[in-house]
mmCIF file of C-alpha atoms and ligand atoms in Angstrom:
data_model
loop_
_atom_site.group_PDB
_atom_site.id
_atom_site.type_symbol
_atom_site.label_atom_id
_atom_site.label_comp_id
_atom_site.label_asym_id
_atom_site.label_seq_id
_atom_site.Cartn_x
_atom_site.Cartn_y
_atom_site.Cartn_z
ATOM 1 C CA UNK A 7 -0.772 4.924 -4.031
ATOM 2 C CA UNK A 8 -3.759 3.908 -1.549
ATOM 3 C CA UNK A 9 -3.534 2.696 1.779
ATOM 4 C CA UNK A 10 -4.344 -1.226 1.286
ATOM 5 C CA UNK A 11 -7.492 -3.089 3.061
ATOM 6 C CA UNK A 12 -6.001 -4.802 6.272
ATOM 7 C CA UNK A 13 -6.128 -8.616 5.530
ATOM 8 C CA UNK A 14 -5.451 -11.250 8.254
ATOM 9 C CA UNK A 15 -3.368 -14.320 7.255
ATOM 10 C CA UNK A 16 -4.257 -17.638 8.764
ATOM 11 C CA UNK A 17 -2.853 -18.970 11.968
ATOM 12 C CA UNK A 18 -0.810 -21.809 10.585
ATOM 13 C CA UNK A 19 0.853 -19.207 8.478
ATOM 14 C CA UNK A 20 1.130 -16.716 10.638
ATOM 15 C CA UNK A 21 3.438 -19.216 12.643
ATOM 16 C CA UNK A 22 5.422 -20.270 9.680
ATOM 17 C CA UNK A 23 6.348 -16.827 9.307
ATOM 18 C CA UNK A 24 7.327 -16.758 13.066
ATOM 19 C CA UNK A 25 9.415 -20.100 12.602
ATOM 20 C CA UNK A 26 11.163 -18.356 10.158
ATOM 21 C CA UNK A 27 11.625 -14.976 12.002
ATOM 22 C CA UNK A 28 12.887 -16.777 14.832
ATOM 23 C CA UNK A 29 15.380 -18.065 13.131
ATOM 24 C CA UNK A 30 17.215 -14.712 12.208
ATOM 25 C CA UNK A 31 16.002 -12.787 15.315
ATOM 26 C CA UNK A 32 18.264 -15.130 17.674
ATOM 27 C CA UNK A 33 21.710 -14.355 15.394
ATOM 28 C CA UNK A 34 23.351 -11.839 17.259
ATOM 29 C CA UNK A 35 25.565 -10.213 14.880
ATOM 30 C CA UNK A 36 23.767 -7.712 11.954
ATOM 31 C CA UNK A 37 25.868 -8.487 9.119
ATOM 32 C CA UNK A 38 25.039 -12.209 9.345
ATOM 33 C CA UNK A 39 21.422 -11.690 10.529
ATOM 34 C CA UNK A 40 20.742 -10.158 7.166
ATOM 35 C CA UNK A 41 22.236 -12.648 5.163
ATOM 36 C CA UNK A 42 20.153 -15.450 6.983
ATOM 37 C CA UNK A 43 17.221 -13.336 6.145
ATOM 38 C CA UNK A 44 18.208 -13.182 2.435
ATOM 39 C CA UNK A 45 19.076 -16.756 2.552
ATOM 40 C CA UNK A 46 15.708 -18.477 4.004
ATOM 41 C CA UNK A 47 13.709 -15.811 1.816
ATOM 42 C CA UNK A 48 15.406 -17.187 -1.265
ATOM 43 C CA UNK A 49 14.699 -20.256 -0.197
ATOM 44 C CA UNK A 50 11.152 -19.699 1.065
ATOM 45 C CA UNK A 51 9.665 -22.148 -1.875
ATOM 46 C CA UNK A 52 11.860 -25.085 -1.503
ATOM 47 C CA UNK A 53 11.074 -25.937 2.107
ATOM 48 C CA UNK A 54 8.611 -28.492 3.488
ATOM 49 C CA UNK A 55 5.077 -28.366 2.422
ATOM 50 C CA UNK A 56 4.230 -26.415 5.168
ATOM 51 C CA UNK A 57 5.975 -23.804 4.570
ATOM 52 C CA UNK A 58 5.623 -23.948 0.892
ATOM 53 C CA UNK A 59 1.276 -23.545 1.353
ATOM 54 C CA UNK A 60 2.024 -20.390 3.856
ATOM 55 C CA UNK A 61 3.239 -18.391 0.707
ATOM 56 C CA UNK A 62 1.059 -19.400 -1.562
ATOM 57 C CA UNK A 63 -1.323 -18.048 1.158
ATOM 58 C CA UNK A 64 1.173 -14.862 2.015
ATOM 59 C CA UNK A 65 0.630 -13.809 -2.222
ATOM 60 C CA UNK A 66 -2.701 -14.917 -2.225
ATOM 61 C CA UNK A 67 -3.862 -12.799 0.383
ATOM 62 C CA UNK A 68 -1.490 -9.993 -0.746
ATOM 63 C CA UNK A 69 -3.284 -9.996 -4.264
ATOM 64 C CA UNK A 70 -6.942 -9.729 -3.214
ATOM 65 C CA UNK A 71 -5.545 -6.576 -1.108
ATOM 66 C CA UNK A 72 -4.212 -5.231 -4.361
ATOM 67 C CA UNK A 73 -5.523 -1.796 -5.982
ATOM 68 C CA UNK A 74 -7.357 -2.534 -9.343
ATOM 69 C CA UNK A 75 -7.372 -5.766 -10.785
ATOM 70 C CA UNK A 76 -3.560 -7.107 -9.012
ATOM 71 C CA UNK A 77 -2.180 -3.808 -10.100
ATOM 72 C CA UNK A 78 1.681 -2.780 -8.758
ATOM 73 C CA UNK A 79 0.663 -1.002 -5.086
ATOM 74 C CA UNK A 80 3.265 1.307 -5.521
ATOM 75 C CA UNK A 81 3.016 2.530 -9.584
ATOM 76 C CA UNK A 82 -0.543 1.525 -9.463
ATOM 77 C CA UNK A 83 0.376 0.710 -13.493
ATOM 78 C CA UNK A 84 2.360 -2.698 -14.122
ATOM 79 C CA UNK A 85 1.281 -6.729 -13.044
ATOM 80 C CA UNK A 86 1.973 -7.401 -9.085
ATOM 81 C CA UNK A 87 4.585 -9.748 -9.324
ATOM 82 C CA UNK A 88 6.620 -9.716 -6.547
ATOM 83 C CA UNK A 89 6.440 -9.915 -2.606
ATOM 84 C CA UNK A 90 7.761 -6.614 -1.487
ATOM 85 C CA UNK A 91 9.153 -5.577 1.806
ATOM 86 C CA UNK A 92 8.496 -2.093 2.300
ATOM 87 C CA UNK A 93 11.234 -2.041 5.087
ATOM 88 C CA UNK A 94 13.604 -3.836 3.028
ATOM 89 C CA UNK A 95 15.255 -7.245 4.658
ATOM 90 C CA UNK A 96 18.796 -5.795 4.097
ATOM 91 C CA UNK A 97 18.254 -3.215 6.431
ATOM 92 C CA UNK A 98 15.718 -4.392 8.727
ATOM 93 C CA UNK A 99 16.254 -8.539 8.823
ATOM 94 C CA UNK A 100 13.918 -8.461 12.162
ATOM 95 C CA UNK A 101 10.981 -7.433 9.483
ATOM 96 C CA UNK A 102 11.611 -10.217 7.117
ATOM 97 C CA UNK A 103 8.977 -12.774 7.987
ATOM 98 C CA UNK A 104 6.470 -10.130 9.044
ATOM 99 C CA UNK A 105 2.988 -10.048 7.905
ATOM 100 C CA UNK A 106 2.669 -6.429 8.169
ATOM 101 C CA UNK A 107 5.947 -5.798 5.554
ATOM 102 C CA UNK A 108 4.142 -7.165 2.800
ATOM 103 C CA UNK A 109 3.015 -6.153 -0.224
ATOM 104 C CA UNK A 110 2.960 -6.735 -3.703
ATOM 105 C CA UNK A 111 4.443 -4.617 -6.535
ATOM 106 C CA UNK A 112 5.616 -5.002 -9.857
ATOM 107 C CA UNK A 113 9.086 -6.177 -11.272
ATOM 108 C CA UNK A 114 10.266 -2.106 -12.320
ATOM 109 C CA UNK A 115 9.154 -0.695 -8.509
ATOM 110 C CA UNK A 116 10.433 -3.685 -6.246
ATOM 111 C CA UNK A 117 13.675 -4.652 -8.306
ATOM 112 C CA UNK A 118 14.786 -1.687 -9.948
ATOM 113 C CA UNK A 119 13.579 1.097 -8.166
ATOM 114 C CA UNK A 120 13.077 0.915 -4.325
ATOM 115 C CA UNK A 121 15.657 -2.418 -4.235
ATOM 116 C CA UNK A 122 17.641 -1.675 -0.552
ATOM 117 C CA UNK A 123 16.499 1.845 -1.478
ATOM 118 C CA UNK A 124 15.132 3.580 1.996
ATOM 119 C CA UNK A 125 15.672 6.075 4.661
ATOM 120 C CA UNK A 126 14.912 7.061 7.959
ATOM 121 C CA UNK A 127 14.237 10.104 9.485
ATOM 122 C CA UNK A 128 16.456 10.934 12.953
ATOM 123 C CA UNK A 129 15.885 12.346 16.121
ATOM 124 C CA UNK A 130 15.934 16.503 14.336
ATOM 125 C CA UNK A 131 13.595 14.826 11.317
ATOM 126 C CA UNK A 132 16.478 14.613 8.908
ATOM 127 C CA UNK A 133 16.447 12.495 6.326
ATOM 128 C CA UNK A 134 18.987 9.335 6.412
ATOM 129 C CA UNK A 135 19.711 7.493 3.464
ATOM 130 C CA UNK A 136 20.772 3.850 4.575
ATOM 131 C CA UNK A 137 24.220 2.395 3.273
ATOM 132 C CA UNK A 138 24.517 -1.040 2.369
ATOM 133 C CA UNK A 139 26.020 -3.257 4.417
ATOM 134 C CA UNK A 140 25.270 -0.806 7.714
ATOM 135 C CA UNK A 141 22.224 -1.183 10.709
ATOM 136 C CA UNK A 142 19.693 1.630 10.802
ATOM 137 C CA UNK A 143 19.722 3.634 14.178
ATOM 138 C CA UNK A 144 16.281 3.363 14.395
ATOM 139 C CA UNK A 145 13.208 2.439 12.771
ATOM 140 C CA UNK A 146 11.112 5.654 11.582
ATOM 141 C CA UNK A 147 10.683 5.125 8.008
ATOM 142 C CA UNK A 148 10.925 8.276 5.707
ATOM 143 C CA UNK A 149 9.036 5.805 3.151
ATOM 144 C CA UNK A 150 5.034 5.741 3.440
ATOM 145 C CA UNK A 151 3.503 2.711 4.379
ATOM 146 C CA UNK A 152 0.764 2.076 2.580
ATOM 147 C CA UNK A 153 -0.349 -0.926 4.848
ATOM 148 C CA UNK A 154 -0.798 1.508 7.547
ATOM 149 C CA UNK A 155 -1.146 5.234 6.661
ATOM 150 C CA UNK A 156 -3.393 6.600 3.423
ATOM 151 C CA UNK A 157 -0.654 7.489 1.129
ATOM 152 C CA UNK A 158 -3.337 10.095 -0.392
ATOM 153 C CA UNK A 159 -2.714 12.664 2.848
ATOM 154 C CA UNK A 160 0.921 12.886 1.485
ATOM 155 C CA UNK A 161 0.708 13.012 -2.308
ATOM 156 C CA UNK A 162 -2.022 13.552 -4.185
ATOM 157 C CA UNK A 163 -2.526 13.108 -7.611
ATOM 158 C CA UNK A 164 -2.494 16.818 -9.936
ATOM 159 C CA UNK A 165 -4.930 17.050 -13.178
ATOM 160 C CA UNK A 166 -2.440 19.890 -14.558
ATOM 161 C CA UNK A 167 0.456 18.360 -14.134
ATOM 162 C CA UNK A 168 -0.537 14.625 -14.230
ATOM 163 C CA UNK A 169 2.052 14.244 -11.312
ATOM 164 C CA UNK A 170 1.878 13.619 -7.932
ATOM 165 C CA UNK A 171 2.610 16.960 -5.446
ATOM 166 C CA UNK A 172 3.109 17.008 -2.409
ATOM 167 C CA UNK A 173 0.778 18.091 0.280
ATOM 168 C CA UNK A 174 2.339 19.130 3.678
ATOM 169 C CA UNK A 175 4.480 21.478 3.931
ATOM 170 C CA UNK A 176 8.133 20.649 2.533
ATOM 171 C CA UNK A 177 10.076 21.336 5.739
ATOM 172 C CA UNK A 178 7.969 19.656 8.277
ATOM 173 C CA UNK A 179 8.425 15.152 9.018
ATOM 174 C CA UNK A 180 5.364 14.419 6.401
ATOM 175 C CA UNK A 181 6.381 16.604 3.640
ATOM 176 C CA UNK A 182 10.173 14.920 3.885
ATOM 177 C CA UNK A 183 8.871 11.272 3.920
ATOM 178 C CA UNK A 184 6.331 12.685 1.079
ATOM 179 C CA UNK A 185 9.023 13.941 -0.910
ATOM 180 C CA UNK A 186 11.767 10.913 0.135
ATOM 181 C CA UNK A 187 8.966 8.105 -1.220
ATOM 182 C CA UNK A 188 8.190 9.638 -4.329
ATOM 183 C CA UNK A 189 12.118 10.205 -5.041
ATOM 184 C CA UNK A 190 12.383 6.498 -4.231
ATOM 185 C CA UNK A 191 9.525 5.133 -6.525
ATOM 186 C CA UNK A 192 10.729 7.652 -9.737
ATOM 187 C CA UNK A 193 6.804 8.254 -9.630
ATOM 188 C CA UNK A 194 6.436 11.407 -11.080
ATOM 189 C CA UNK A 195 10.356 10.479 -13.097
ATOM 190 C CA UNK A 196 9.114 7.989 -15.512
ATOM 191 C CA UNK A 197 7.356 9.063 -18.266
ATOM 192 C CA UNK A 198 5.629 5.985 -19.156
ATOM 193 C CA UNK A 199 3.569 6.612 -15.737
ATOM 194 C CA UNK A 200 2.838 10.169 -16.255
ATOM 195 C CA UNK A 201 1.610 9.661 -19.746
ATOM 196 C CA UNK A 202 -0.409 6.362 -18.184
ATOM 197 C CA UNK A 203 -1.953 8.749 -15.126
ATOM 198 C CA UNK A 204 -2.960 11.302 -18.384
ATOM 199 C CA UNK A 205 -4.375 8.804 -20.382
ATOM 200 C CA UNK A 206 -6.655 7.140 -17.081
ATOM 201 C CA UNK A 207 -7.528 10.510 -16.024
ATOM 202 C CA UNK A 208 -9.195 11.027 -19.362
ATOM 203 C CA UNK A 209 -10.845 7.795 -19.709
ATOM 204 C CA UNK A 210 -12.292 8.609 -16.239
ATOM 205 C CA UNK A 211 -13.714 11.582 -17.603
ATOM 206 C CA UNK A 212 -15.097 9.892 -20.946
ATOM 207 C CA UNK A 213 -16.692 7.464 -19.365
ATOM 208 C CA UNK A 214 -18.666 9.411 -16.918
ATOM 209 C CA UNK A 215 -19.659 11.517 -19.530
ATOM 210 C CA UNK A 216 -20.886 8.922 -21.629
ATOM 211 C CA UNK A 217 -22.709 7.242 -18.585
ATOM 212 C CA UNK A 218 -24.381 10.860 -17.994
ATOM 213 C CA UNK A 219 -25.524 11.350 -21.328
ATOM 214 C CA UNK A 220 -26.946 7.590 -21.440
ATOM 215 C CA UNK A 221 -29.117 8.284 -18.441
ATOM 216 C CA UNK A 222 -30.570 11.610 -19.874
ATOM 217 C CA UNK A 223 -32.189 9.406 -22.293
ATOM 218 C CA UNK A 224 -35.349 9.359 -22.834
ATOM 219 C CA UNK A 225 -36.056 6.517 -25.722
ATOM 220 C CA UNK A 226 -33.873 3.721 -27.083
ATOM 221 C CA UNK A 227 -33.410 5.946 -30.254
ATOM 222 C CA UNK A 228 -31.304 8.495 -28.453
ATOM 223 C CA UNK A 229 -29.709 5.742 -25.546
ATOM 224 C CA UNK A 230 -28.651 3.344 -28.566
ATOM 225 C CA UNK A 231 -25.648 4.972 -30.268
ATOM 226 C CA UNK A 232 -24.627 5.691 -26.630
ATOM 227 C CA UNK A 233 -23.792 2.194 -25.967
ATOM 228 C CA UNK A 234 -20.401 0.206 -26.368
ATOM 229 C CA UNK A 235 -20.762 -2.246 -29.318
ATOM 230 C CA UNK A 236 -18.721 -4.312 -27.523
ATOM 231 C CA UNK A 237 -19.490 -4.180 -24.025
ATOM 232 C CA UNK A 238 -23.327 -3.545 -23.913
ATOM 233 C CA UNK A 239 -26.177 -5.889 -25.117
ATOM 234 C CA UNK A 240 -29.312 -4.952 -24.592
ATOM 235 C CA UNK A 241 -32.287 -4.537 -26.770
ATOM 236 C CA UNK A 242 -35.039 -2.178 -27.564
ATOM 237 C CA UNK A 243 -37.390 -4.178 -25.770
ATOM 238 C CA UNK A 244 -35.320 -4.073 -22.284
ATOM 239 C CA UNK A 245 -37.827 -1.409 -19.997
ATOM 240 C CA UNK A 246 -35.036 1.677 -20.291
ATOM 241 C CA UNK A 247 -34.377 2.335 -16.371
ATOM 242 C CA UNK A 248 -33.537 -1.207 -16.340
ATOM 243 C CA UNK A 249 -30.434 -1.067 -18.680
ATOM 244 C CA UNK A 250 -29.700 2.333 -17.554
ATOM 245 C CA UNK A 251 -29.588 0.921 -13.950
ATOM 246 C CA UNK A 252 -27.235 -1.650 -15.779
ATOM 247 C CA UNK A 253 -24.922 0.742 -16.944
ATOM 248 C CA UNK A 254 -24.263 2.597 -13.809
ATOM 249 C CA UNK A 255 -23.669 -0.460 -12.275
ATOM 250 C CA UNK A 256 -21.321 -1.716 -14.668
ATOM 251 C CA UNK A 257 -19.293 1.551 -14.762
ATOM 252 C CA UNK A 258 -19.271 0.967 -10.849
ATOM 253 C CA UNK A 259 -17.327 -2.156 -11.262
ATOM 254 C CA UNK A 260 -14.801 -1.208 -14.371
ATOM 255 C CA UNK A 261 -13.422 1.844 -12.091
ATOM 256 C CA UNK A 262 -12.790 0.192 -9.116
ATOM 257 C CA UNK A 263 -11.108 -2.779 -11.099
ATOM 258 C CA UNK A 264 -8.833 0.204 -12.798
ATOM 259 C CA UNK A 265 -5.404 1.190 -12.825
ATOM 260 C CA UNK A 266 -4.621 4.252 -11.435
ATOM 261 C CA UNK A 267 -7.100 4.609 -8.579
ATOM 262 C CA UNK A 268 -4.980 7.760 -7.204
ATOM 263 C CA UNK A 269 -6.264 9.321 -9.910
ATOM 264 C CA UNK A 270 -10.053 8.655 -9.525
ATOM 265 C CA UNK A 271 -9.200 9.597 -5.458
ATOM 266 C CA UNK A 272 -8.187 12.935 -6.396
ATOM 267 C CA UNK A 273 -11.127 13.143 -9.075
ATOM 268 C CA UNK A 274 -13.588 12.687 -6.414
ATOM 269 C CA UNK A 275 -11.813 15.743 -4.490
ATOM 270 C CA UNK A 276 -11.656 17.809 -7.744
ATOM 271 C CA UNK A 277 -15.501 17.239 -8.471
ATOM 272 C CA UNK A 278 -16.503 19.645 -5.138
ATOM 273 C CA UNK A 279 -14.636 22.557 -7.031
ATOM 274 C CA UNK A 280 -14.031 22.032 -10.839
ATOM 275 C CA UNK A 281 -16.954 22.860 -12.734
ATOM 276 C CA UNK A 282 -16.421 20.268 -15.320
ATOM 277 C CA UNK A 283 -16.148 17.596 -13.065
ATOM 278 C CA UNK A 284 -19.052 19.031 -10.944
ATOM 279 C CA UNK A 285 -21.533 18.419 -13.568
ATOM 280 C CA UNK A 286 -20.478 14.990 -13.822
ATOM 281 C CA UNK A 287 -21.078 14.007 -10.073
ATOM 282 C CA UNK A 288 -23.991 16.143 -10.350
ATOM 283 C CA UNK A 289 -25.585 14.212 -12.405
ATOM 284 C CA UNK A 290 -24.710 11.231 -10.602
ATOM 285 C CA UNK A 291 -23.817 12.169 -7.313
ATOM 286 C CA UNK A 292 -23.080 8.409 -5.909
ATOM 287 C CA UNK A 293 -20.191 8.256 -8.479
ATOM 288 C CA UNK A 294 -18.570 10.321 -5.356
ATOM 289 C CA UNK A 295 -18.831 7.055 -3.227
ATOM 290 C CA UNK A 296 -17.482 4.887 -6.381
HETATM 291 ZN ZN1 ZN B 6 5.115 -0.816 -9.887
#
């Protein structure tokens, strides 16, 4: 996970989400102020034109925020499907129709993982698990938000074990909402991800490599089996800096469109102190800014 660019939403839908809002915030009673909220969400795409154009805004805006080309926020793996609340409307109906909830995650994370998944931490840092059906005593969310806070000083990404650990200490608030939002998200529990983050990891490091070796070249001779069949068309009569200059550029691009961008942000960390990787940004140091 990455903490997401901040992205404003227009005015006229910034006060169709208030409408909206307003409409659960002045029901008194919790129970049925969460099933208004569930109720005018559902029927968010059936109103009047309006309302209909704010959304299309709302997941418009939400998917040029997105890591990697509309990648899940959360699994950083699967399509972005889905408007996600990260404090879920069950529990926290006054967040509904805010802006600052959303984001956008795949089908597997936002339906059958988090769902009304989420805790709190109370007054001695405890972790809460919310019940169904019952009001949260307050609103400090054991769950990261990625809208606000880098996700990447709480887990980090792990080359060895191709799983995300934990990096303050277990006992202390951050290493409990650490712990309590990878539990939630199964992130380092389904395979399929694990295998994914191995398999990007890799490719990272294959692809830099290549990218080094092309720009020790010194002819065409050497630089031409270098190059992607596919992907690369030059010819021998293209000055050589010039396609090389290409071909940094181009790698540039395909990472940051990539899934798995935790993994690249803890590459970057790795490359001050593994001497593998070292070589790599060595070679071409502004890969660190990439
Ligand atoms: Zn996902």
């Amino acid at each position: 996970m990455l903490q997401l660019p901040d992205k404003p939403v227009s005015e006229s839908t910034r006060a169709q989400l208030q409408l909206l809002q307003e409409e659960v915030n002045q029901i008194p009673d919790f129970a049925a102020q969460v099933s208004k909220a569930q109720g005018l969400w559902r029927s968010k795409n059936s109103g009047n034109r309006a309302r209909i154009a704010a959304f299309e805004e709302v997941k418009r805006i939400l998917k040029s925020m997105s890591v990697a080309v509309e990648i899940c926020n959360y699994c950083e793996h699967n399509e972005a499907s889905d408007i996600e609340h990260i404090y879920p409307k069950s529990f926290f109906p006054s967040r509904t129709f805010r802006w600052e909830n959303y984001l956008l995650a795949c089908k597997n994370c936002n339906t059958a993982l988090k769902n009304d998944r989420f805790a709190i931490l109370n007054e001695a840092d405890e972790v809460i698990y919310l019940k169904r059906g019952t009001q949260p005593a307050n609103d400090r969310a054991a769950f990261i938000n990625p809208r606000i806070e880098n996700p990447n000083e709480f887990i980090i990404y792990d080359a060895l074990s191709h799983n995300f650990v934990v990096i303050p200490e277990p006992d202390t608030a951050d290493g409990k909402r650490a712990h309590v939002t990878l539990k939630i998200l199964g992130l380092n529990a389904r395979d399929a991800l694990k295998h994914a983050r191995k398999t990007a990891y890799e490719n990272f490091y294959n692809r830099l490599l290549v990218l080094v070796q092309q720009l020790e070249a010194r002819d065409w001779e050497t630089l031409e089996p270098l190059l992607s069949p596919d992907a690369d068309r030059f010819d021998r009569n293209q000055p050589l800096q010039e396609i090389q200059q290409s071909l940094k550029t181009a790698l540039q691009k395909h990472f940051q469109k990539s899934p798995h961008p935790s993994v690249w942000y803890a590459i970057k960390l790795l490359g001050r102190h593994d001497a593998k990787w070292a070589r790599l940004f060595n070679a071409i140091p502004e890969a660190l800014n990439w």
